[in-house]
Amino acid sequence: MKVFKFGGASVKDAAGVRNVAGVLSHFLQDDLLIVVSAMGKTTNALEEVVWAYGEGRDTRPMVEKLRAAHTAVLAEVAPGDEAAQAALDGSFRELQRTLGQRSSGRVDEDYDQIVSLGEVWSTLVVSAHLKHAGFANTWFDARTVVRTDGRHRAAKVEWQACENLSARYLGPLFAARPGRVLTQGFIGRTAEGRTTTLGREGSDFSAAIFAYLLDAESVTIWKDVPGMFNADPKRFADTKLLSHISYREAIELSYFGASVIHPRTLQPLQQKHIPLYVRSFVDLDAPGSTIDDRSENDSLIPSFIVKPGQLLISITPRDLSFIVEENLSGIFWLFAQRNVRIDLMQNSALAFSVVVDDTPRAQELIAELRKGYEVRYNSGCDLVTVRHYDEPTLAALTTGREVLLEQRSRTTARFVLRS
Ligand code: ASP
Ligand code: MG
């Protein structure tokens, strides 16, 4: 069995939904578990609904826009499918009911109940279209199997429970061959029955969860780019395809900010040695990228990742005493408590420097740190990471730029540049 994942960009409109059927027509003999994200920018739109709901503003126009958009695509790709239309209407009615009640005050929990619907709607539409196009499939509620803890918006998977649920509810759907099951990315459910989400862009991770549970032969993420590249093709000319890299390398690249795959996706796949393919849904002949155990190609091409909008913070004890363990553990605690992720760190005798995303949370953290430390910062920096660097690549990226901080290991060079 193969697991396929189609992201929001691939199903953003009727043409995108039809294209999914086009892709599947090349895999008629395969058992497929297909994971689909919310259509286009639906998740962002639903986030706006959540914020408005929390503030007691009128959400009806926003919801009506989403309803109209999904209904229009459904009518186009699966004309006359009354069952699908009824399911879609039912889901929107339920949303209206929720929004008609007062917010629980638990924003993250409300968020998950509301934002998860984007995936429900998209899978109803895609499933209906596939049937219309002659691809029999079972619409499956991912929450039946993806059991999580109750950390809303950042839920953790409870693997043992998932395995039991999968064997019971999902496995049997593949008894008849070829089995074709269509389900949602991004969403899960607690043992108490509350919907949870796995974090933004979590659908790749969902695909990996299902692959792990079903012992899939492979996962394919279908994207609007023909694979993983050594730099963001939208930002740099002359980028090169990484045609074959290891899980480890892909984890490093995604950790440092390469946004092609969600960092957490790789771990479950690595555990079961399931290869991941990243391929183009517009160019089916393009070879794409393969990610698996083999690492011999990892160092062939320097890869570079640029993260703009970074804040370089330098923290010094007020009395110029040394930065020691007690200071560091206190500082780390503040970062963890405020959920500010450190992208790079470096220390000298007197100063501890970190690079973080420039967000309101980070600014609040600076104010907090200033109670005990002398804090200086530079905003608007670029954090540049180069894996398997060579001097020409480093020169190309840093020449003429002011380097505020530099760090090199054998495999990775990192620079904080003033922009
Ligand atoms: N729809 C969710 C998001 O936009 C999950 C995903 O697309 O991976 O974040
Ligand atoms: Mg997405």
mmCIF file of N, CA, C and O in Angstrom, residues 106-201:
data_model
loop_
_atom_site.group_PDB
_atom_site.id
_atom_site.type_symbol
_atom_site.label_atom_id
_atom_site.label_comp_id
_atom_site.label_asym_id
_atom_site.label_seq_id
_atom_site.Cartn_x
_atom_site.Cartn_y
_atom_site.Cartn_z
ATOM 1 N N ARG A 106 -11.685 28.715 26.187
ATOM 2 C CA ARG A 106 -10.447 27.962 25.942
ATOM 3 C C ARG A 106 -10.168 28.061 24.443
ATOM 4 O O ARG A 106 -10.636 27.251 23.643
ATOM 5 N N VAL A 107 -9.382 29.083 24.096
ATOM 6 C CA VAL A 107 -9.223 29.435 22.688
ATOM 7 C C VAL A 107 -8.661 28.282 21.866
ATOM 8 O O VAL A 107 -9.132 27.993 20.765
ATOM 9 N N ASP A 108 -7.638 27.601 22.409
ATOM 10 C CA ASP A 108 -6.999 26.545 21.627
ATOM 11 C C ASP A 108 -7.955 25.380 21.374
ATOM 12 O O ASP A 108 -7.921 24.751 20.309
ATOM 13 N N GLU A 109 -8.803 25.120 22.342
ATOM 14 C CA GLU A 109 -9.765 24.029 22.164
ATOM 15 C C GLU A 109 -10.820 24.424 21.130
ATOM 16 O O GLU A 109 -11.165 23.639 20.238
ATOM 17 N N ASP A 110 -11.307 25.654 21.231
ATOM 18 C CA ASP A 110 -12.248 26.154 20.218
ATOM 19 C C ASP A 110 -11.597 26.094 18.838
ATOM 20 O O ASP A 110 -12.223 25.697 17.845
ATOM 21 N N TYR A 111 -10.361 26.530 18.787
ATOM 22 C CA TYR A 111 -9.613 26.546 17.525
ATOM 23 C C TYR A 111 -9.682 25.183 16.852
ATOM 24 O O TYR A 111 -10.021 25.069 15.672
ATOM 25 N N ASP A 112 -9.378 24.145 17.605
ATOM 26 C CA ASP A 112 -9.326 22.808 17.004
ATOM 27 C C ASP A 112 -10.687 22.341 16.513
ATOM 28 O O ASP A 112 -10.785 21.689 15.471
ATOM 29 N N GLN A 113 -11.756 22.685 17.265
ATOM 30 C CA GLN A 113 -13.081 22.242 16.841
ATOM 31 C C GLN A 113 -13.461 22.927 15.520
ATOM 32 O O GLN A 113 -14.113 22.340 14.667
ATOM 33 N N ILE A 114 -13.029 24.171 15.360
ATOM 34 C CA ILE A 114 -13.435 24.959 14.195
ATOM 35 C C ILE A 114 -12.494 24.751 13.008
ATOM 36 O O ILE A 114 -12.915 24.439 11.895
ATOM 37 N N VAL A 115 -11.187 24.886 13.258
ATOM 38 C CA VAL A 115 -10.228 24.868 12.147
ATOM 39 C C VAL A 115 -10.144 23.484 11.490
ATOM 40 O O VAL A 115 -9.914 23.364 10.283
ATOM 41 N N SER A 116 -10.393 22.436 12.267
ATOM 42 C CA SER A 116 -10.344 21.067 11.724
ATOM 43 C C SER A 116 -11.369 20.845 10.617
ATOM 44 O O SER A 116 -11.209 19.937 9.793
ATOM 45 N N LEU A 117 -12.404 21.676 10.557
ATOM 46 C CA LEU A 117 -13.441 21.462 9.552
ATOM 47 C C LEU A 117 -12.930 21.677 8.131
ATOM 48 O O LEU A 117 -13.470 21.112 7.182
ATOM 49 N N GLY A 118 -11.895 22.476 7.978
ATOM 50 C CA GLY A 118 -11.340 22.692 6.630
ATOM 51 C C GLY A 118 -10.961 21.380 5.970
ATOM 52 O O GLY A 118 -11.215 21.151 4.782
ATOM 53 N N GLU A 119 -10.394 20.487 6.745
ATOM 54 C CA GLU A 119 -9.976 19.175 6.236
ATOM 55 C C GLU A 119 -11.194 18.286 5.970
ATOM 56 O O GLU A 119 -11.213 17.508 5.027
ATOM 57 N N VAL A 120 -12.201 18.429 6.829
ATOM 58 C CA VAL A 120 -13.418 17.636 6.619
ATOM 59 C C VAL A 120 -14.060 18.035 5.289
ATOM 60 O O VAL A 120 -14.407 17.182 4.455
ATOM 61 N N TRP A 121 -14.184 19.335 5.050
ATOM 62 C CA TRP A 121 -14.819 19.813 3.812
ATOM 63 C C TRP A 121 -14.023 19.391 2.579
ATOM 64 O O TRP A 121 -14.598 18.897 1.608
ATOM 65 N N SER A 122 -12.710 19.594 2.623
ATOM 66 C CA SER A 122 -11.921 19.278 1.419
ATOM 67 C C SER A 122 -12.025 17.789 1.089
ATOM 68 O O SER A 122 -12.156 17.419 -0.072
ATOM 69 N N THR A 123 -12.000 16.941 2.121
ATOM 70 C CA THR A 123 -12.056 15.504 1.820
ATOM 71 C C THR A 123 -13.441 15.091 1.326
ATOM 72 O O THR A 123 -13.544 14.183 0.498
ATOM 73 N N LEU A 124 -14.491 15.771 1.789
ATOM 74 C CA LEU A 124 -15.820 15.471 1.244
ATOM 75 C C LEU A 124 -15.846 15.797 -0.251
ATOM 76 O O LEU A 124 -16.354 15.017 -1.056
ATOM 77 N N VAL A 125 -15.276 16.944 -0.602
ATOM 78 C CA VAL A 125 -15.284 17.381 -2.006
ATOM 79 C C VAL A 125 -14.434 16.439 -2.863
ATOM 80 O O VAL A 125 -14.865 15.981 -3.925
ATOM 81 N N VAL A 126 -13.227 16.142 -2.388
ATOM 82 C CA VAL A 126 -12.323 15.307 -3.202
ATOM 83 C C VAL A 126 -12.886 13.894 -3.333
ATOM 84 O O VAL A 126 -12.882 13.299 -4.425
ATOM 85 N N SER A 127 -13.406 13.364 -2.230
ATOM 86 C CA SER A 127 -13.968 12.013 -2.283
ATOM 87 C C SER A 127 -15.116 11.949 -3.293
ATOM 88 O O SER A 127 -15.202 11.024 -4.106
ATOM 89 N N ALA A 128 -15.983 12.968 -3.254
ATOM 90 C CA ALA A 128 -17.123 12.987 -4.178
ATOM 91 C C ALA A 128 -16.626 13.061 -5.620
ATOM 92 O O ALA A 128 -17.136 12.359 -6.510
ATOM 93 N N HIS A 129 -15.631 13.881 -5.850
ATOM 94 C CA HIS A 129 -15.124 13.984 -7.220
ATOM 95 C C HIS A 129 -14.524 12.671 -7.694
ATOM 96 O O HIS A 129 -14.750 12.248 -8.830
ATOM 97 N N LEU A 130 -13.744 12.041 -6.826
ATOM 98 C CA LEU A 130 -13.111 10.791 -7.247
ATOM 99 C C LEU A 130 -14.177 9.762 -7.624
ATOM 100 O O LEU A 130 -14.048 9.069 -8.632
ATOM 101 N N LYS A 131 -15.231 9.689 -6.832
ATOM 102 C CA LYS A 131 -16.316 8.755 -7.173
ATOM 103 C C LYS A 131 -16.907 9.122 -8.524
ATOM 104 O O LYS A 131 -17.114 8.265 -9.385
ATOM 105 N N HIS A 132 -17.159 10.425 -8.695
ATOM 106 C CA HIS A 132 -17.728 10.931 -9.945
ATOM 107 C C HIS A 132 -16.832 10.553 -11.130
ATOM 108 O O HIS A 132 -17.316 10.243 -12.222
ATOM 109 N N ALA A 133 -15.532 10.563 -10.900
ATOM 110 C CA ALA A 133 -14.579 10.267 -11.979
ATOM 111 C C ALA A 133 -14.289 8.764 -12.088
ATOM 112 O O ALA A 133 -13.406 8.349 -12.836
ATOM 113 N N GLY A 134 -15.006 7.968 -11.314
ATOM 114 C CA GLY A 134 -14.865 6.509 -11.451
ATOM 115 C C GLY A 134 -13.853 5.867 -10.512
ATOM 116 O O GLY A 134 -13.509 4.693 -10.680
ATOM 117 N N PHE A 135 -13.372 6.636 -9.523
ATOM 118 C CA PHE A 135 -12.431 6.068 -8.560
ATOM 119 C C PHE A 135 -13.164 5.782 -7.255
ATOM 120 O O PHE A 135 -13.329 6.679 -6.420
ATOM 121 N N ALA A 136 -13.638 4.547 -7.119
ATOM 122 C CA ALA A 136 -14.332 4.178 -5.880
ATOM 123 C C ALA A 136 -13.392 4.448 -4.708
ATOM 124 O O ALA A 136 -12.191 4.196 -4.805
ATOM 125 N N ASN A 137 -13.928 5.010 -3.628
ATOM 126 C CA ASN A 137 -13.085 5.274 -2.461
ATOM 127 C C ASN A 137 -13.941 5.356 -1.217
ATOM 128 O O ASN A 137 -15.138 5.622 -1.284
ATOM 129 N N THR A 138 -13.309 5.128 -0.075
ATOM 130 C CA THR A 138 -14.000 5.257 1.206
ATOM 131 C C THR A 138 -13.533 6.529 1.892
ATOM 132 O O THR A 138 -12.329 6.711 2.101
ATOM 133 N N TRP A 139 -14.477 7.407 2.232
ATOM 134 C CA TRP A 139 -14.151 8.595 3.032
ATOM 135 C C TRP A 139 -13.996 8.130 4.471
ATOM 136 O O TRP A 139 -14.876 7.462 5.013
ATOM 137 N N PHE A 140 -12.864 8.452 5.057
ATOM 138 C CA PHE A 140 -12.579 7.950 6.395
ATOM 139 C C PHE A 140 -12.270 9.118 7.316
ATOM 140 O O PHE A 140 -11.490 10.013 6.958
ATOM 141 N N ASP A 141 -12.854 9.115 8.490
ATOM 142 C CA ASP A 141 -12.590 10.181 9.457
ATOM 143 C C ASP A 141 -11.279 9.876 10.184
ATOM 144 O O ASP A 141 -11.199 8.923 10.966
ATOM 145 N N ALA A 142 -10.268 10.685 9.905
ATOM 146 C CA ALA A 142 -8.928 10.432 10.464
ATOM 147 C C ALA A 142 -8.954 10.337 11.982
ATOM 148 O O ALA A 142 -8.140 9.649 12.603
ATOM 149 N N ARG A 143 -9.921 11.025 12.592
ATOM 150 C CA ARG A 143 -9.988 11.063 14.058
ATOM 151 C C ARG A 143 -10.322 9.705 14.666
ATOM 152 O O ARG A 143 -10.074 9.473 15.851
ATOM 153 N N THR A 144 -10.871 8.816 13.843
ATOM 154 C CA THR A 144 -11.157 7.465 14.320
ATOM 155 C C THR A 144 -9.867 6.755 14.745
ATOM 156 O O THR A 144 -9.876 5.907 15.639
ATOM 157 N N VAL A 145 -8.769 7.114 14.092
ATOM 158 C CA VAL A 145 -7.506 6.405 14.308
ATOM 159 C C VAL A 145 -6.439 7.277 14.983
ATOM 160 O O VAL A 145 -5.657 6.799 15.808
ATOM 161 N N VAL A 146 -6.402 8.567 14.626
ATOM 162 C CA VAL A 146 -5.326 9.423 15.142
ATOM 163 C C VAL A 146 -5.688 9.899 16.556
ATOM 164 O O VAL A 146 -6.270 10.966 16.760
ATOM 165 N N ARG A 147 -5.366 9.072 17.520
ATOM 166 C CA ARG A 147 -5.621 9.372 18.929
ATOM 167 C C ARG A 147 -4.478 10.242 19.450
ATOM 168 O O ARG A 147 -3.299 9.928 19.221
ATOM 169 N N THR A 148 -4.830 11.335 20.113
ATOM 170 C CA THR A 148 -3.787 12.237 20.622
ATOM 171 C C THR A 148 -4.068 12.583 22.083
ATOM 172 O O THR A 148 -5.144 12.292 22.604
ATOM 173 N N ASP A 149 -3.110 13.277 22.673
ATOM 174 C CA ASP A 149 -3.354 13.843 23.989
ATOM 175 C C ASP A 149 -4.191 15.110 23.809
ATOM 176 O O ASP A 149 -4.613 15.438 22.703
ATOM 177 N N GLY A 150 -4.405 15.841 24.871
ATOM 178 C CA GLY A 150 -5.310 16.987 24.817
ATOM 179 C C GLY A 150 -4.621 18.328 24.653
ATOM 180 O O GLY A 150 -5.208 19.364 24.948
ATOM 181 N N ARG A 151 -3.381 18.315 24.166
ATOM 182 C CA ARG A 151 -2.690 19.596 23.941
ATOM 183 C C ARG A 151 -3.199 20.210 22.650
ATOM 184 O O ARG A 151 -2.661 19.971 21.571
ATOM 185 N N HIS A 152 -4.246 21.013 22.760
ATOM 186 C CA HIS A 152 -4.865 21.559 21.562
ATOM 187 C C HIS A 152 -3.894 22.419 20.766
ATOM 188 O O HIS A 152 -3.052 23.104 21.317
ATOM 189 N N ARG A 153 -4.005 22.311 19.475
ATOM 190 C CA ARG A 153 -3.173 23.005 18.468
ATOM 191 C C ARG A 153 -1.763 22.440 18.383
ATOM 192 O O ARG A 153 -0.992 22.866 17.524
ATOM 193 N N ALA A 154 -1.372 21.552 19.272
ATOM 194 C CA ALA A 154 -0.028 20.969 19.205
ATOM 195 C C ALA A 154 -0.104 19.567 19.809
ATOM 196 O O ALA A 154 0.726 19.184 20.623
ATOM 197 N N ALA A 155 -1.114 18.815 19.395
ATOM 198 C CA ALA A 155 -1.390 17.541 20.050
ATOM 199 C C ALA A 155 -0.285 16.521 19.778
ATOM 200 O O ALA A 155 0.319 16.511 18.708
ATOM 201 N N LYS A 156 -0.044 15.682 20.783
ATOM 202 C CA LYS A 156 0.959 14.620 20.650
ATOM 203 C C LYS A 156 0.239 13.309 20.368
ATOM 204 O O LYS A 156 -0.779 13.000 20.994
ATOM 205 N N VAL A 157 0.801 12.545 19.446
ATOM 206 C CA VAL A 157 0.190 11.286 19.032
ATOM 207 C C VAL A 157 0.386 10.218 20.102
ATOM 208 O O VAL A 157 1.479 10.066 20.640
ATOM 209 N N GLU A 158 -0.670 9.489 20.400
ATOM 210 C CA GLU A 158 -0.567 8.354 21.321
ATOM 211 C C GLU A 158 -0.510 7.084 20.478
ATOM 212 O O GLU A 158 -1.524 6.525 20.066
ATOM 213 N N TRP A 159 0.712 6.663 20.228
ATOM 214 C CA TRP A 159 0.957 5.656 19.190
ATOM 215 C C TRP A 159 0.282 4.322 19.459
ATOM 216 O O TRP A 159 -0.270 3.711 18.554
ATOM 217 N N GLN A 160 0.364 3.869 20.715
ATOM 218 C CA GLN A 160 -0.189 2.535 20.982
ATOM 219 C C GLN A 160 -1.692 2.510 20.708
ATOM 220 O O GLN A 160 -2.210 1.588 20.077
ATOM 221 N N ALA A 161 -2.376 3.553 21.161
ATOM 222 C CA ALA A 161 -3.820 3.624 20.905
ATOM 223 C C ALA A 161 -4.087 3.686 19.405
ATOM 224 O O ALA A 161 -4.998 3.023 18.889
ATOM 225 N N CYS A 162 -3.276 4.458 18.680
ATOM 226 C CA CYS A 162 -3.452 4.553 17.221
ATOM 227 C C CYS A 162 -3.312 3.188 16.576
ATOM 228 O O CYS A 162 -4.078 2.833 15.666
ATOM 229 N N GLU A 163 -2.324 2.424 17.033
ATOM 230 C CA GLU A 163 -2.120 1.100 16.420
ATOM 231 C C GLU A 163 -3.341 0.217 16.621
ATOM 232 O O GLU A 163 -3.783 -0.469 15.702
ATOM 233 N N ASN A 164 -3.880 0.242 17.834
ATOM 234 C CA ASN A 164 -5.067 -0.581 18.097
ATOM 235 C C ASN A 164 -6.247 -0.130 17.238
ATOM 236 O O ASN A 164 -6.946 -0.951 16.637
ATOM 237 N N LEU A 165 -6.456 1.179 17.178
ATOM 238 C CA LEU A 165 -7.592 1.704 16.416
ATOM 239 C C LEU A 165 -7.433 1.433 14.927
ATOM 240 O O LEU A 165 -8.395 1.121 14.222
ATOM 241 N N SER A 166 -6.197 1.542 14.463
ATOM 242 C CA SER A 166 -5.942 1.311 13.042
ATOM 243 C C SER A 166 -6.220 -0.141 12.664
ATOM 244 O O SER A 166 -6.863 -0.420 11.639
ATOM 245 N N ALA A 167 -5.748 -1.053 13.509
ATOM 246 C CA ALA A 167 -5.970 -2.480 13.214
ATOM 247 C C ALA A 167 -7.474 -2.782 13.180
ATOM 248 O O ALA A 167 -7.947 -3.568 12.366
ATOM 249 N N ARG A 168 -8.196 -2.070 14.020
ATOM 250 C CA ARG A 168 -9.616 -2.366 14.140
ATOM 251 C C ARG A 168 -10.454 -1.705 13.038
ATOM 252 O O ARG A 168 -11.344 -2.330 12.461
ATOM 253 N N TYR A 169 -10.174 -0.428 12.759
ATOM 254 C CA TYR A 169 -11.070 0.320 11.869
ATOM 255 C C TYR A 169 -10.517 0.589 10.473
ATOM 256 O O TYR A 169 -11.279 0.742 9.527
ATOM 257 N N LEU A 170 -9.191 0.694 10.364
ATOM 258 C CA LEU A 170 -8.637 1.098 9.072
ATOM 259 C C LEU A 170 -8.177 -0.115 8.267
ATOM 260 O O LEU A 170 -8.483 -0.226 7.072
ATOM 261 N N GLY A 171 -7.472 -1.016 8.932
ATOM 262 C CA GLY A 171 -6.961 -2.202 8.242
ATOM 263 C C GLY A 171 -8.031 -2.908 7.407
ATOM 264 O O GLY A 171 -7.803 -3.187 6.210
ATOM 265 N N PRO A 172 -9.224 -3.180 7.979
ATOM 266 C CA PRO A 172 -10.234 -3.926 7.235
ATOM 267 C C PRO A 172 -10.676 -3.247 5.940
ATOM 268 O O PRO A 172 -11.170 -3.919 5.035
ATOM 269 N N LEU A 173 -10.486 -1.931 5.834
ATOM 270 C CA LEU A 173 -10.916 -1.244 4.609
ATOM 271 C C LEU A 173 -10.053 -1.636 3.414
ATOM 272 O O LEU A 173 -10.388 -1.337 2.275
ATOM 273 N N PHE A 174 -8.939 -2.279 3.713
ATOM 274 C CA PHE A 174 -8.066 -2.709 2.616
ATOM 275 C C PHE A 174 -8.209 -4.204 2.330
ATOM 276 O O PHE A 174 -7.405 -4.784 1.614
ATOM 277 N N ALA A 175 -9.238 -4.817 2.900
ATOM 278 C CA ALA A 175 -9.439 -6.253 2.674
ATOM 279 C C ALA A 175 -9.741 -6.511 1.204
ATOM 280 O O ALA A 175 -9.215 -7.439 0.593
ATOM 281 N N ALA A 176 -10.592 -5.672 0.616
ATOM 282 C CA ALA A 176 -10.874 -5.814 -0.821
ATOM 283 C C ALA A 176 -9.811 -5.039 -1.576
ATOM 284 O O ALA A 176 -9.459 -3.934 -1.186
ATOM 285 N N ARG A 177 -9.273 -5.613 -2.651
ATOM 286 C CA ARG A 177 -8.187 -4.947 -3.347
ATOM 287 C C ARG A 177 -8.631 -4.495 -4.724
ATOM 288 O O ARG A 177 -9.397 -5.179 -5.356
ATOM 289 N N PRO A 178 -8.131 -3.401 -5.259
ATOM 290 C CA PRO A 178 -7.326 -2.452 -4.494
ATOM 291 C C PRO A 178 -8.212 -1.598 -3.592
ATOM 292 O O PRO A 178 -9.280 -1.172 -3.992
ATOM 293 N N GLY A 179 -7.739 -1.363 -2.362
ATOM 294 C CA GLY A 179 -8.463 -0.502 -1.437
ATOM 295 C C GLY A 179 -8.069 0.942 -1.685
ATOM 296 O O GLY A 179 -6.918 1.230 -1.995
ATOM 297 N N ARG A 180 -9.044 1.845 -1.559
ATOM 298 C CA ARG A 180 -8.711 3.264 -1.736
ATOM 299 C C ARG A 180 -9.448 4.048 -0.657
ATOM 300 O O ARG A 180 -10.676 4.113 -0.663
ATOM 301 N N VAL A 181 -8.671 4.587 0.271
ATOM 302 C CA VAL A 181 -9.246 5.284 1.416
ATOM 303 C C VAL A 181 -8.795 6.733 1.380
ATOM 304 O O VAL A 181 -7.611 7.020 1.168
ATOM 305 N N LEU A 182 -9.749 7.643 1.559
ATOM 306 C CA LEU A 182 -9.437 9.062 1.531
ATOM 307 C C LEU A 182 -9.674 9.650 2.918
ATOM 308 O O LEU A 182 -10.748 9.463 3.494
ATOM 309 N N THR A 183 -8.677 10.350 3.447
ATOM 310 C CA THR A 183 -8.828 10.863 4.814
ATOM 311 C C THR A 183 -8.170 12.233 4.980
ATOM 312 O O THR A 183 -7.557 12.746 4.048
ATOM 313 N N GLN A 184 -8.307 12.785 6.177
ATOM 314 C CA GLN A 184 -7.832 14.141 6.444
ATOM 315 C C GLN A 184 -6.421 14.134 7.040
ATOM 316 O O GLN A 184 -6.079 13.267 7.839
ATOM 317 N N GLY A 185 -5.667 15.156 6.698
ATOM 318 C CA GLY A 185 -4.434 15.413 7.421
ATOM 319 C C GLY A 185 -4.740 16.289 8.622
ATOM 320 O O GLY A 185 -5.888 16.728 8.807
ATOM 321 N N PHE A 186 -3.736 16.508 9.473
ATOM 322 C CA PHE A 186 -3.756 17.621 10.435
ATOM 323 C C PHE A 186 -4.610 17.390 11.681
ATOM 324 O O PHE A 186 -4.399 18.011 12.696
ATOM 325 N N ILE A 187 -5.596 16.461 11.620
ATOM 326 C CA ILE A 187 -6.547 16.399 12.736
ATOM 327 C C ILE A 187 -6.504 15.063 13.471
ATOM 328 O O ILE A 187 -6.138 14.034 12.914
ATOM 329 N N GLY A 188 -6.864 15.103 14.740
ATOM 330 C CA GLY A 188 -6.911 13.909 15.568
ATOM 331 C C GLY A 188 -7.999 14.061 16.617
ATOM 332 O O GLY A 188 -8.811 14.995 16.562
ATOM 333 N N ARG A 189 -8.000 13.145 17.569
ATOM 334 C CA ARG A 189 -9.046 13.193 18.604
ATOM 335 C C ARG A 189 -8.503 12.633 19.904
ATOM 336 O O ARG A 189 -7.705 11.701 19.909
ATOM 337 N N THR A 190 -8.963 13.203 21.005
ATOM 338 C CA THR A 190 -8.557 12.693 22.313
ATOM 339 C C THR A 190 -9.426 11.490 22.688
ATOM 340 O O THR A 190 -10.460 11.240 22.067
ATOM 341 N N ALA A 191 -9.011 10.790 23.731
ATOM 342 C CA ALA A 191 -9.794 9.654 24.216
ATOM 343 C C ALA A 191 -11.188 10.113 24.651
ATOM 344 O O ALA A 191 -12.148 9.342 24.598
ATOM 345 N N GLU A 192 -11.309 11.389 25.036
ATOM 346 C CA GLU A 192 -12.612 11.915 25.479
ATOM 347 C C GLU A 192 -13.472 12.338 24.299
ATOM 348 O O GLU A 192 -14.601 12.788 24.478
ATOM 349 N N GLY A 193 -12.908 12.272 23.084
ATOM 350 C CA GLY A 193 -13.721 12.583 21.916
ATOM 351 C C GLY A 193 -13.630 14.017 21.428
ATOM 352 O O GLY A 193 -14.394 14.426 20.566
ATOM 353 N N ARG A 194 -12.681 14.806 21.954
ATOM 354 C CA ARG A 194 -12.515 16.180 21.460
ATOM 355 C C ARG A 194 -11.553 16.195 20.282
ATOM 356 O O ARG A 194 -10.509 15.531 20.305
ATOM 357 N N THR A 195 -11.883 16.981 19.277
ATOM 358 C CA THR A 195 -11.006 17.100 18.122
ATOM 359 C C THR A 195 -9.759 17.896 18.494
ATOM 360 O O THR A 195 -9.835 18.887 19.217
ATOM 361 N N THR A 196 -8.610 17.441 17.973
ATOM 362 C CA THR A 196 -7.342 18.144 18.182
ATOM 363 C C THR A 196 -6.686 18.388 16.821
ATOM 364 O O THR A 196 -7.108 17.799 15.818
ATOM 365 N N THR A 197 -5.689 19.264 16.798
ATOM 366 C CA THR A 197 -4.880 19.410 15.582
ATOM 367 C C THR A 197 -3.398 19.264 15.935
ATOM 368 O O THR A 197 -3.004 19.433 17.086
ATOM 369 N N LEU A 198 -2.620 18.929 14.909
ATOM 370 C CA LEU A 198 -1.224 18.538 15.131
ATOM 371 C C LEU A 198 -0.243 19.682 14.939
ATOM 372 O O LEU A 198 0.959 19.468 14.970
ATOM 373 N N GLY A 199 -0.747 20.892 14.741
ATOM 374 C CA GLY A 199 0.143 22.022 14.448
ATOM 375 C C GLY A 199 0.049 22.365 12.972
ATOM 376 O O GLY A 199 -0.132 21.479 12.136
ATOM 377 N N ARG A 200 0.198 23.649 12.652
ATOM 378 C CA ARG A 200 0.060 24.103 11.271
ATOM 379 C C ARG A 200 0.968 23.295 10.358
ATOM 380 O O ARG A 200 2.051 22.889 10.726
ATOM 381 N N GLU A 201 0.487 23.075 9.170
ATOM 382 C CA GLU A 201 1.198 22.289 8.149
ATOM 383 C C GLU A 201 1.361 20.835 8.577
ATOM 384 O O GLU A 201 2.273 20.144 8.129
#
